PDB file of C-alpha atoms in Angstrom:
ATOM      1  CA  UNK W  12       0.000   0.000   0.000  1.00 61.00           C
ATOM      2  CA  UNK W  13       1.238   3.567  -0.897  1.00 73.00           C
ATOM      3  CA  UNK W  14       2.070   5.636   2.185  1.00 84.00           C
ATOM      4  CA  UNK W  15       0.272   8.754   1.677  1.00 91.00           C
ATOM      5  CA  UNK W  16       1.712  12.292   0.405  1.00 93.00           C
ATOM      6  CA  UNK W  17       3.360  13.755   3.572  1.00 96.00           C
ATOM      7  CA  UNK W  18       2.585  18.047   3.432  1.00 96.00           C
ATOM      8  CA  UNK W  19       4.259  20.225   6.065  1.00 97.00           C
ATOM      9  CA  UNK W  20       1.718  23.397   6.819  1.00 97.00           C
ATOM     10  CA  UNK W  21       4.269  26.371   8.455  1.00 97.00           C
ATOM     11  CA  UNK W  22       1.653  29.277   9.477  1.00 96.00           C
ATOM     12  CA  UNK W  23       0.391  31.214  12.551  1.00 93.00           C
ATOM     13  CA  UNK W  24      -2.936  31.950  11.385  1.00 93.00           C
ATOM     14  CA  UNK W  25      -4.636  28.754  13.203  1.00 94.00           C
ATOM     15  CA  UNK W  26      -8.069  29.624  11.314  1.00 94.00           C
ATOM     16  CA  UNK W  27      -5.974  29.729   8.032  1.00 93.00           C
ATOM     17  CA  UNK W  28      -3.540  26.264   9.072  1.00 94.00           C
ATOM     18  CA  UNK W  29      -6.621  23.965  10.035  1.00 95.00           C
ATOM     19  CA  UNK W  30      -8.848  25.625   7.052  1.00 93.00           C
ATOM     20  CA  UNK W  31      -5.706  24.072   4.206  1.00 93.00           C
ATOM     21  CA  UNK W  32      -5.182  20.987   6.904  1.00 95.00           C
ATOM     22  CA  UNK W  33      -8.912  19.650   6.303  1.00 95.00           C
ATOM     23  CA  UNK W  34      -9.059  20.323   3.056  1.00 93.00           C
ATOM     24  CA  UNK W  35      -5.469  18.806   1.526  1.00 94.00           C
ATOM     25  CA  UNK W  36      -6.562  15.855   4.433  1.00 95.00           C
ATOM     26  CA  UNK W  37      -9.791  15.126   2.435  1.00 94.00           C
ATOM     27  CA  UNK W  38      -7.647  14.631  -0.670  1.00 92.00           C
ATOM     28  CA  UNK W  39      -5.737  11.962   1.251  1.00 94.00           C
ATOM     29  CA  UNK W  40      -2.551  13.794   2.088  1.00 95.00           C
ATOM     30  CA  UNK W  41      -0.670  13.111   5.295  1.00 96.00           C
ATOM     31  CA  UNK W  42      -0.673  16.587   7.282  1.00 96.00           C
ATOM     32  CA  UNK W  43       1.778  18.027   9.411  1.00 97.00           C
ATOM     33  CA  UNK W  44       1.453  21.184  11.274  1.00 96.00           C
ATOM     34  CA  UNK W  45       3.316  24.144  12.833  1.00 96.00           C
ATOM     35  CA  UNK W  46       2.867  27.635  13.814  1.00 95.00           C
ATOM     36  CA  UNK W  47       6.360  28.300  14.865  1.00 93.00           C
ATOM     37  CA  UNK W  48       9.596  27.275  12.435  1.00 95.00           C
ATOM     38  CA  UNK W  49      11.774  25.656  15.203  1.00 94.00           C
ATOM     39  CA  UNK W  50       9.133  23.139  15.302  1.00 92.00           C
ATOM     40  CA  UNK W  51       8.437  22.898  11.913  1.00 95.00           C
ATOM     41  CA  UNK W  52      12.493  22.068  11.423  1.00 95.00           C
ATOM     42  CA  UNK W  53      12.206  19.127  13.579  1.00 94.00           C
ATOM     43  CA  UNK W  54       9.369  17.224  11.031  1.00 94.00           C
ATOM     44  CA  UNK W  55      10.970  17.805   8.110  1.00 95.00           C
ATOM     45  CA  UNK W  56      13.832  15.853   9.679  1.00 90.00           C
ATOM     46  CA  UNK W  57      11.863  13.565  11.217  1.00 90.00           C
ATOM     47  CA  UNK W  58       9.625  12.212   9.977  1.00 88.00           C
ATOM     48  CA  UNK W  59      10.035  14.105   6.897  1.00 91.00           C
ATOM     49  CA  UNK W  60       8.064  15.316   4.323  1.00 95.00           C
ATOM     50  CA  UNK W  61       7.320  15.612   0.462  1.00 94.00           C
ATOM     51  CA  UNK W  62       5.954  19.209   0.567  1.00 94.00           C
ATOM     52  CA  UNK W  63       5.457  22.263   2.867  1.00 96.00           C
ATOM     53  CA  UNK W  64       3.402  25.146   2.574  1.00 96.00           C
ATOM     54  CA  UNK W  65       5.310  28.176   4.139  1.00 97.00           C
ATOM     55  CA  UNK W  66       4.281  31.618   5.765  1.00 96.00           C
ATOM     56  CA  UNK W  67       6.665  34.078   5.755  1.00 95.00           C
ATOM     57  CA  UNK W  68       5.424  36.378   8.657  1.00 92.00           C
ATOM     58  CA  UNK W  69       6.098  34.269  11.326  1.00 92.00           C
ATOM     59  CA  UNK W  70       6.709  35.026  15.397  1.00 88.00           C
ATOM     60  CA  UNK W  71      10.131  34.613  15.818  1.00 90.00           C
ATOM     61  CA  UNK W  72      12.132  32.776  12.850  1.00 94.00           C
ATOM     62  CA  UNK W  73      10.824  34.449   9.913  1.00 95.00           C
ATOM     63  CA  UNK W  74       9.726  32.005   6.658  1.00 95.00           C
ATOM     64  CA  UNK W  75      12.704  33.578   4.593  1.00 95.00           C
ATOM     65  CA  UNK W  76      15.331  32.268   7.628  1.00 96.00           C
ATOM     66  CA  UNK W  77      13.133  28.771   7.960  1.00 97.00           C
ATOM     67  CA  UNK W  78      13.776  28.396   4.126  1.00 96.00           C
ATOM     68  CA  UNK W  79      17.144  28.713   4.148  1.00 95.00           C
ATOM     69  CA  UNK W  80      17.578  26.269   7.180  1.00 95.00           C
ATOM     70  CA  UNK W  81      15.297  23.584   6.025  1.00 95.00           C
ATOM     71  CA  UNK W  82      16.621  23.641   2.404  1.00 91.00           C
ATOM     72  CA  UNK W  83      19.972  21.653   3.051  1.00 89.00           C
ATOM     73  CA  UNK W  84      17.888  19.321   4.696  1.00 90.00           C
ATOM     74  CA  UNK W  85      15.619  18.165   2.742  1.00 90.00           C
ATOM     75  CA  UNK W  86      14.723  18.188  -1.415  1.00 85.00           C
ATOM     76  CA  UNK W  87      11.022  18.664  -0.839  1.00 91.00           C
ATOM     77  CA  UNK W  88       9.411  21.162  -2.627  1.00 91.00           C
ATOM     78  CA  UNK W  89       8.796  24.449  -1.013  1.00 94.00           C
ATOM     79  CA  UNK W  90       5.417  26.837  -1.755  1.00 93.00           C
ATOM     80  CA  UNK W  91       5.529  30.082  -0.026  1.00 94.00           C
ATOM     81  CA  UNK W  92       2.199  31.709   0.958  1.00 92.00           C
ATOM     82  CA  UNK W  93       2.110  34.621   2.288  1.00 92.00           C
ATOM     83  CA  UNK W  94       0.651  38.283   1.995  1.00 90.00           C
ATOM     84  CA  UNK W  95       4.268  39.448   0.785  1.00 89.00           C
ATOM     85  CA  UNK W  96       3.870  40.402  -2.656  1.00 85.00           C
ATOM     86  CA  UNK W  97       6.533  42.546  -3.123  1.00 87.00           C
ATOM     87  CA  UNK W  98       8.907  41.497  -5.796  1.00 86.00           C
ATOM     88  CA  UNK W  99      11.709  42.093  -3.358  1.00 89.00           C
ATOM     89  CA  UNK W 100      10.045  39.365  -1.001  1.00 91.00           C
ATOM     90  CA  UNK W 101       9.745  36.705  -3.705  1.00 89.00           C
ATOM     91  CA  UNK W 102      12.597  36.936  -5.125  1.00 88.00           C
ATOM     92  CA  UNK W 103      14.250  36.855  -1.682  1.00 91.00           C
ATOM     93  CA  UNK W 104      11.795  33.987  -0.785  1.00 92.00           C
ATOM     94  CA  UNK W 105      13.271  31.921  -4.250  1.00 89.00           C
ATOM     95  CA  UNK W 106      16.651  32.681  -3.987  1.00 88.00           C
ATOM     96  CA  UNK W 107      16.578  31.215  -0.195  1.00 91.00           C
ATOM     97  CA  UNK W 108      15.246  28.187  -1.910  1.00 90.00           C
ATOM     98  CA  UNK W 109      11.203  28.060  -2.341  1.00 92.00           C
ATOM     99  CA  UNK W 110      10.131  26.500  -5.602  1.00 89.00           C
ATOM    100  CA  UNK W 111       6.696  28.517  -5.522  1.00 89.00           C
ATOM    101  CA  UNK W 112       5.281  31.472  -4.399  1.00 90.00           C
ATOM    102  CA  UNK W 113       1.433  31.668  -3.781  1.00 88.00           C
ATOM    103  CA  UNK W 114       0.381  35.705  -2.428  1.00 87.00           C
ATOM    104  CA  UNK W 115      -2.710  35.749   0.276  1.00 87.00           C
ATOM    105  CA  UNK W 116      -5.591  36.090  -0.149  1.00 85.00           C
ATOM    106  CA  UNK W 117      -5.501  32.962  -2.677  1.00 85.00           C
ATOM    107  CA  UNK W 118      -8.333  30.415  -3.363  1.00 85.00           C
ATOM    108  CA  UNK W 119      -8.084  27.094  -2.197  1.00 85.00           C
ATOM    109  CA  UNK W 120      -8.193  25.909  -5.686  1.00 86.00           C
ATOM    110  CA  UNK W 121      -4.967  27.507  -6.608  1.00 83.00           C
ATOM    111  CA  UNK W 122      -3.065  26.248  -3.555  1.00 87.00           C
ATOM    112  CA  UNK W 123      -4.326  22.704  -4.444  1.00 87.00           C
ATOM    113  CA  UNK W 124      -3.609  23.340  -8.445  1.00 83.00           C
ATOM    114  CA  UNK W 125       0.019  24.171  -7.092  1.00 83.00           C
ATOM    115  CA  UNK W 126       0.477  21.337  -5.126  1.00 87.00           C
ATOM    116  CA  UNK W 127      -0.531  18.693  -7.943  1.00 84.00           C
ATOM    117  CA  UNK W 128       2.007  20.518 -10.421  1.00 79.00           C
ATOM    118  CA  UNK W 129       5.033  20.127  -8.329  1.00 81.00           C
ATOM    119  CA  UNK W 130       4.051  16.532  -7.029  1.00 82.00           C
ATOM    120  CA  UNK W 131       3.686  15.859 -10.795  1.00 75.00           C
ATOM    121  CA  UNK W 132       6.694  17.143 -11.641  1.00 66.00           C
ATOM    122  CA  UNK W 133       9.493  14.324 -12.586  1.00 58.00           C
ATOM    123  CA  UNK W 134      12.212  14.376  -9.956  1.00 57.00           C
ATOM    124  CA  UNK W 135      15.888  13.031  -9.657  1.00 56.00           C
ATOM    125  CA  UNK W 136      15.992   9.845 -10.165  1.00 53.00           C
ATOM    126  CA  UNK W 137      12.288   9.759 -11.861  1.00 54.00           C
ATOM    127  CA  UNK W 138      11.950   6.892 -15.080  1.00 41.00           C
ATOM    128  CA  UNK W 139      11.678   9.923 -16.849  1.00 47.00           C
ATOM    129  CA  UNK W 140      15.425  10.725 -16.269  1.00 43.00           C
ATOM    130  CA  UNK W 141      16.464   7.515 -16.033  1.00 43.00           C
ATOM    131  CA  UNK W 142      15.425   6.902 -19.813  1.00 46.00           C
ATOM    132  CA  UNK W 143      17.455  10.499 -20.878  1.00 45.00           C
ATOM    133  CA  UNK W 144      19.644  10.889 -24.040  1.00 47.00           C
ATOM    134  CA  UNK W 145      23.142  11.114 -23.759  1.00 45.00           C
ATOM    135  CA  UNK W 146      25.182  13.410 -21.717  1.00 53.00           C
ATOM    136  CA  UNK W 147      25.510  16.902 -22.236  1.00 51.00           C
ATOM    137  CA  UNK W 148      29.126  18.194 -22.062  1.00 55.00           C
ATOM    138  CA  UNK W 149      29.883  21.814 -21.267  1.00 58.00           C
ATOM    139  CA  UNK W 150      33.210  23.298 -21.248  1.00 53.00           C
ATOM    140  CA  UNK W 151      34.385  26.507 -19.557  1.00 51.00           C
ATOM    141  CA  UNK W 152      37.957  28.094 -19.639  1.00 52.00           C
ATOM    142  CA  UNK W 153      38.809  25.960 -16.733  1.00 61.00           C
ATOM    143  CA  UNK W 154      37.184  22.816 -16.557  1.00 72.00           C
ATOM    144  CA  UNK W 155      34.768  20.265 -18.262  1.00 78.00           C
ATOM    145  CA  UNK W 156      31.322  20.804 -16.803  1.00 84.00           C
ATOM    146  CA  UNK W 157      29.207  17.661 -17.187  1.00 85.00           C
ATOM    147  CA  UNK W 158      25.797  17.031 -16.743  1.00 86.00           C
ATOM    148  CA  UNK W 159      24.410  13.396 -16.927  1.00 81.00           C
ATOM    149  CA  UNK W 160      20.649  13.506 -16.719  1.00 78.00           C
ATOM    150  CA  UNK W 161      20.881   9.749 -16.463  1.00 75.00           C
ATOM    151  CA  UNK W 162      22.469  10.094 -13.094  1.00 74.00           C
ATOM    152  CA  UNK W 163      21.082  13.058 -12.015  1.00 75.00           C
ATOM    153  CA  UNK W 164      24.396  14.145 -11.598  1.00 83.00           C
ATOM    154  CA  UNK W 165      26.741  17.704 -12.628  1.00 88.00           C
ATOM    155  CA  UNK W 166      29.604  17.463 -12.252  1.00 87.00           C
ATOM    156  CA  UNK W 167      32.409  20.209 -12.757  1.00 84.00           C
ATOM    157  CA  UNK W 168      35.500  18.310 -13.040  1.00 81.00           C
ATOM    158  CA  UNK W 169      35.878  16.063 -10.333  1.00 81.00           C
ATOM    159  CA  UNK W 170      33.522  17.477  -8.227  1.00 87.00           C
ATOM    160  CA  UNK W 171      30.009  16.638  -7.969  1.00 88.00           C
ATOM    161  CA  UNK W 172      27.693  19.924  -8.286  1.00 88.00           C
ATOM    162  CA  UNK W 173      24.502  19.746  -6.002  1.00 84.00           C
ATOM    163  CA  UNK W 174      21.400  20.713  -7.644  1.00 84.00           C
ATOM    164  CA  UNK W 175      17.592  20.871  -6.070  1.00 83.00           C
ATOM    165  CA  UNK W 176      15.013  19.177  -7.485  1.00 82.00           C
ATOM    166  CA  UNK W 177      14.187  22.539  -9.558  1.00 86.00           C
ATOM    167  CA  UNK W 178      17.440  22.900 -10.674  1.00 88.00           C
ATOM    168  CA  UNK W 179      17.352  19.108 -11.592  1.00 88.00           C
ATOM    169  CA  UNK W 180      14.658  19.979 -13.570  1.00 89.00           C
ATOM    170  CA  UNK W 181      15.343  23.299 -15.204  1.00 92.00           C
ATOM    171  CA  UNK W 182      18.777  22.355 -16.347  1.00 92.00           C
ATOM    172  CA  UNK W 183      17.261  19.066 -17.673  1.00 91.00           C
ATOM    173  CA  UNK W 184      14.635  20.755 -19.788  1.00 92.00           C
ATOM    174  CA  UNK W 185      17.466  23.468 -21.029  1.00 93.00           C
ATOM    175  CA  UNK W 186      19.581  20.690 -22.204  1.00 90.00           C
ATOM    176  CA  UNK W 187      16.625  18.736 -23.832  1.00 90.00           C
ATOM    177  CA  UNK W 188      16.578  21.869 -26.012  1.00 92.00           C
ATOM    178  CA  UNK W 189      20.286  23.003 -26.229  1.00 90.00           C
ATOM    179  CA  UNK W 190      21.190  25.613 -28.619  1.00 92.00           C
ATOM    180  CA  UNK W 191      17.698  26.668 -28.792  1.00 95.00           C
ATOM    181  CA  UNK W 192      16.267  29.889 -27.181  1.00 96.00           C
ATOM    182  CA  UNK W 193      13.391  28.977 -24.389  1.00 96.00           C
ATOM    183  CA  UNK W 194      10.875  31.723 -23.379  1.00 94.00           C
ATOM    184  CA  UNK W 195       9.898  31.866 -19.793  1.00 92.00           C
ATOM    185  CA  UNK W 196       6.478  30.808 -20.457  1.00 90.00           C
ATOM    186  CA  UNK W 197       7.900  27.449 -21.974  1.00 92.00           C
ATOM    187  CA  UNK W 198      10.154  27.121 -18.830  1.00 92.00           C
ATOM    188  CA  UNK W 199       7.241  27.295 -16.740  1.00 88.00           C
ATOM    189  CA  UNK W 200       4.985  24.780 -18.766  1.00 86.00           C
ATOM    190  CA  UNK W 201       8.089  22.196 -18.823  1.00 87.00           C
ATOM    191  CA  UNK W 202       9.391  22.935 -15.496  1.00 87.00           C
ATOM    192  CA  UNK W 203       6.700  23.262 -13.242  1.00 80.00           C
ATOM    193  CA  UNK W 204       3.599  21.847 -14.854  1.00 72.00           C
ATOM    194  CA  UNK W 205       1.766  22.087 -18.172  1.00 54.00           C
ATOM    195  CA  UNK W 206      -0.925  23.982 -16.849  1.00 60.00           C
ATOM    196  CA  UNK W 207       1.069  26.494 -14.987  1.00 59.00           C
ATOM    197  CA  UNK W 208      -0.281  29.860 -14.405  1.00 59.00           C
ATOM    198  CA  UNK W 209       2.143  31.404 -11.573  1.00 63.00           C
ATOM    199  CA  UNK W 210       4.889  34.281 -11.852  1.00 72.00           C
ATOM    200  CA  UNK W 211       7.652  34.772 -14.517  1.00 80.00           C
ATOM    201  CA  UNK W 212       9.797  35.795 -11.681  1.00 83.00           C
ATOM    202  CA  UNK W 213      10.407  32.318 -10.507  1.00 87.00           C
ATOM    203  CA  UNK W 214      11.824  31.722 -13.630  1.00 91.00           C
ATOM    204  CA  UNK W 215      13.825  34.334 -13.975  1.00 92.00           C
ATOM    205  CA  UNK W 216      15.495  33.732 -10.094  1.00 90.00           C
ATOM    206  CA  UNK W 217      16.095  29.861 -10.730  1.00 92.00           C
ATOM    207  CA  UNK W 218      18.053  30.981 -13.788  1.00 95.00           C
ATOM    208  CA  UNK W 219      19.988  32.933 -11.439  1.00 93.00           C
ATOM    209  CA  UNK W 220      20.637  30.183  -9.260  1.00 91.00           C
ATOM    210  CA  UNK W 221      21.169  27.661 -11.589  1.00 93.00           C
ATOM    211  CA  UNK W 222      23.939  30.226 -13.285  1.00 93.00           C
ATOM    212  CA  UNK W 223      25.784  30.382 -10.011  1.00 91.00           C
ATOM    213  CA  UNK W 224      26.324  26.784 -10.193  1.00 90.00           C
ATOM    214  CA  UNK W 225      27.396  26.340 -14.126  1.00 90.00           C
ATOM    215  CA  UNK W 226      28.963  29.472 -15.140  1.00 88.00           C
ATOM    216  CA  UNK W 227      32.571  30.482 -13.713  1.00 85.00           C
ATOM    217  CA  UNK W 228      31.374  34.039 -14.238  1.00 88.00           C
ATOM    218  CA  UNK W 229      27.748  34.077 -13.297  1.00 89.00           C
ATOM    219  CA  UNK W 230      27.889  38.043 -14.377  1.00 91.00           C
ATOM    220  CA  UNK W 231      29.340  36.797 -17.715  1.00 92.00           C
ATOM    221  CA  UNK W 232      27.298  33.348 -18.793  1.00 91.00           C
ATOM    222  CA  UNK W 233      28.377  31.862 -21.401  1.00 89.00           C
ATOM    223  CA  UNK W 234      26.703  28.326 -21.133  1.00 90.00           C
ATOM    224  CA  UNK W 235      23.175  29.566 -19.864  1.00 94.00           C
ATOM    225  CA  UNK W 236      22.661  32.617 -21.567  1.00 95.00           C
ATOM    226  CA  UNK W 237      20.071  35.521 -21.867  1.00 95.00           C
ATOM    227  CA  UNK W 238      18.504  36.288 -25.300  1.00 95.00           C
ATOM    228  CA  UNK W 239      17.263  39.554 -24.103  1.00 92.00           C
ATOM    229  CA  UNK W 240      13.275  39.719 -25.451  1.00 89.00           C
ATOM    230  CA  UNK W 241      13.156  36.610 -26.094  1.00 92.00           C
ATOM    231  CA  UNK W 242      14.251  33.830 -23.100  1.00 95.00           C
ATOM    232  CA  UNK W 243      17.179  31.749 -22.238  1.00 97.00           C
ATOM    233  CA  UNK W 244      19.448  29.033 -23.988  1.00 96.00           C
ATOM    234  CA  UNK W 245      22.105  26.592 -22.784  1.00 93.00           C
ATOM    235  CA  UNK W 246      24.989  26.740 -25.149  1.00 90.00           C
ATOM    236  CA  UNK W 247      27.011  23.439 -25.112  1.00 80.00           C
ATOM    237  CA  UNK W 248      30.229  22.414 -26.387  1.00 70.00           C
TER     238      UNK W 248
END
């Protein structure tokens, strides 16, 4: 028997925490719940979980801090929700290491809608990626940068290159396509779902990331690069 999705709510509204806890526990998901971070730290070490829902206006450790502290820990995808909406907040929100950002007040609907696209979404170590074409080789000035969607693995010489699921997935999609230009709105149908209907932004701040990890000049990219008006490519060797 299939264990049951395990979702981590992080939010100090109680009415708001046990309004998404009945309603994602009537479509069968496990539910975990905190008000505080420092608790919410300890189940997504133990027992874990496959998804959390995250405030960012929280007593004490704020969301952006319980991001940053839970990401090395865990894979799981992360959906802020919160009444932030400034771009400064989610772009501060992705770059700690969210995968979504949801602003308040939000239907139910959406949140749920979110929630199926990122547990649909093939991960590392999916069939999907286990069936991949060959390798895609990247040189820089330096060192061979290879990525082996097989594996799941980038490497940048010697050295293994760790990547989040997102990451996984954006730099997967890029290479599907390398040498040809991708527009955000195809990064978000490929990356996070077909159906996707959230904020360009997101795409534009995992780009970001993923540059700091690939490029030995992140200011200067020359393997993930910006076709300004149009999207991004990966150029490989």
């Amino acid at each position: 028997m299939t264990s049951p999705t395990r979702i981590l709510i992080l939010e100090d509204d109680d009415g708001l925490r046990t309004s998404l806890r009945l309603v994602l526990e009537d479509e069968g998901y496990a539910v975990f719940e905190a008000s505080d971070a420092e608790k919410a730290l300890l189940t997504v070490e133990d027992p874990g979980v496959d998804l959390m829902l995250v405030d960012l206006m929280l007593g004490g450790m704020d969301g952006f801090s319980f991001i940053a502290r839970a990401r090395p820990r865990t894979e799981a995808p992360i959906v802020v929700v919160s009444a932030r909406d400034r771009t400064e907040d989610i772009v501060a929100a992705l770059e700690a290491g969210a995968d979504d950002y949801v602003t308040k007040p939000f239907s139910v609907e959406e949140v749920q809608a979110r929630l199926r696209a990122l547990l649909r979404r093939p991960t590392i170590g999916d069939a999907e990626t286990e069936d991949a074409d060959d390798d895609v080789l990247t040189l820089d000035s330096r060192t061979p940068l290879l990525f082996d969607a097989g594996a799941a693995v980038l490497r940048r010489g010697e050295e293994e290159v760790h990547l989040t699921q997102t990451e996984f997935r954006l730099l997967s999609v890029l290479a599907e396509h390398a040498g040809k230009v991708l527009t955000r709105t195809a990064l978000l149908q490929h990356v996070w779902d077909q159906d996707y209907f959230g904020d360009e932004r997101i795409v534009d701040v995992h780009v970001r990331r993923l540059r700091k990890k690939l490029e030995v000049d992140s200011a200067n990219p020359q393997i993930l690069v910006t076709v300004r008006g149009l999207g991004y490519r990966l150029d490989t060797a």
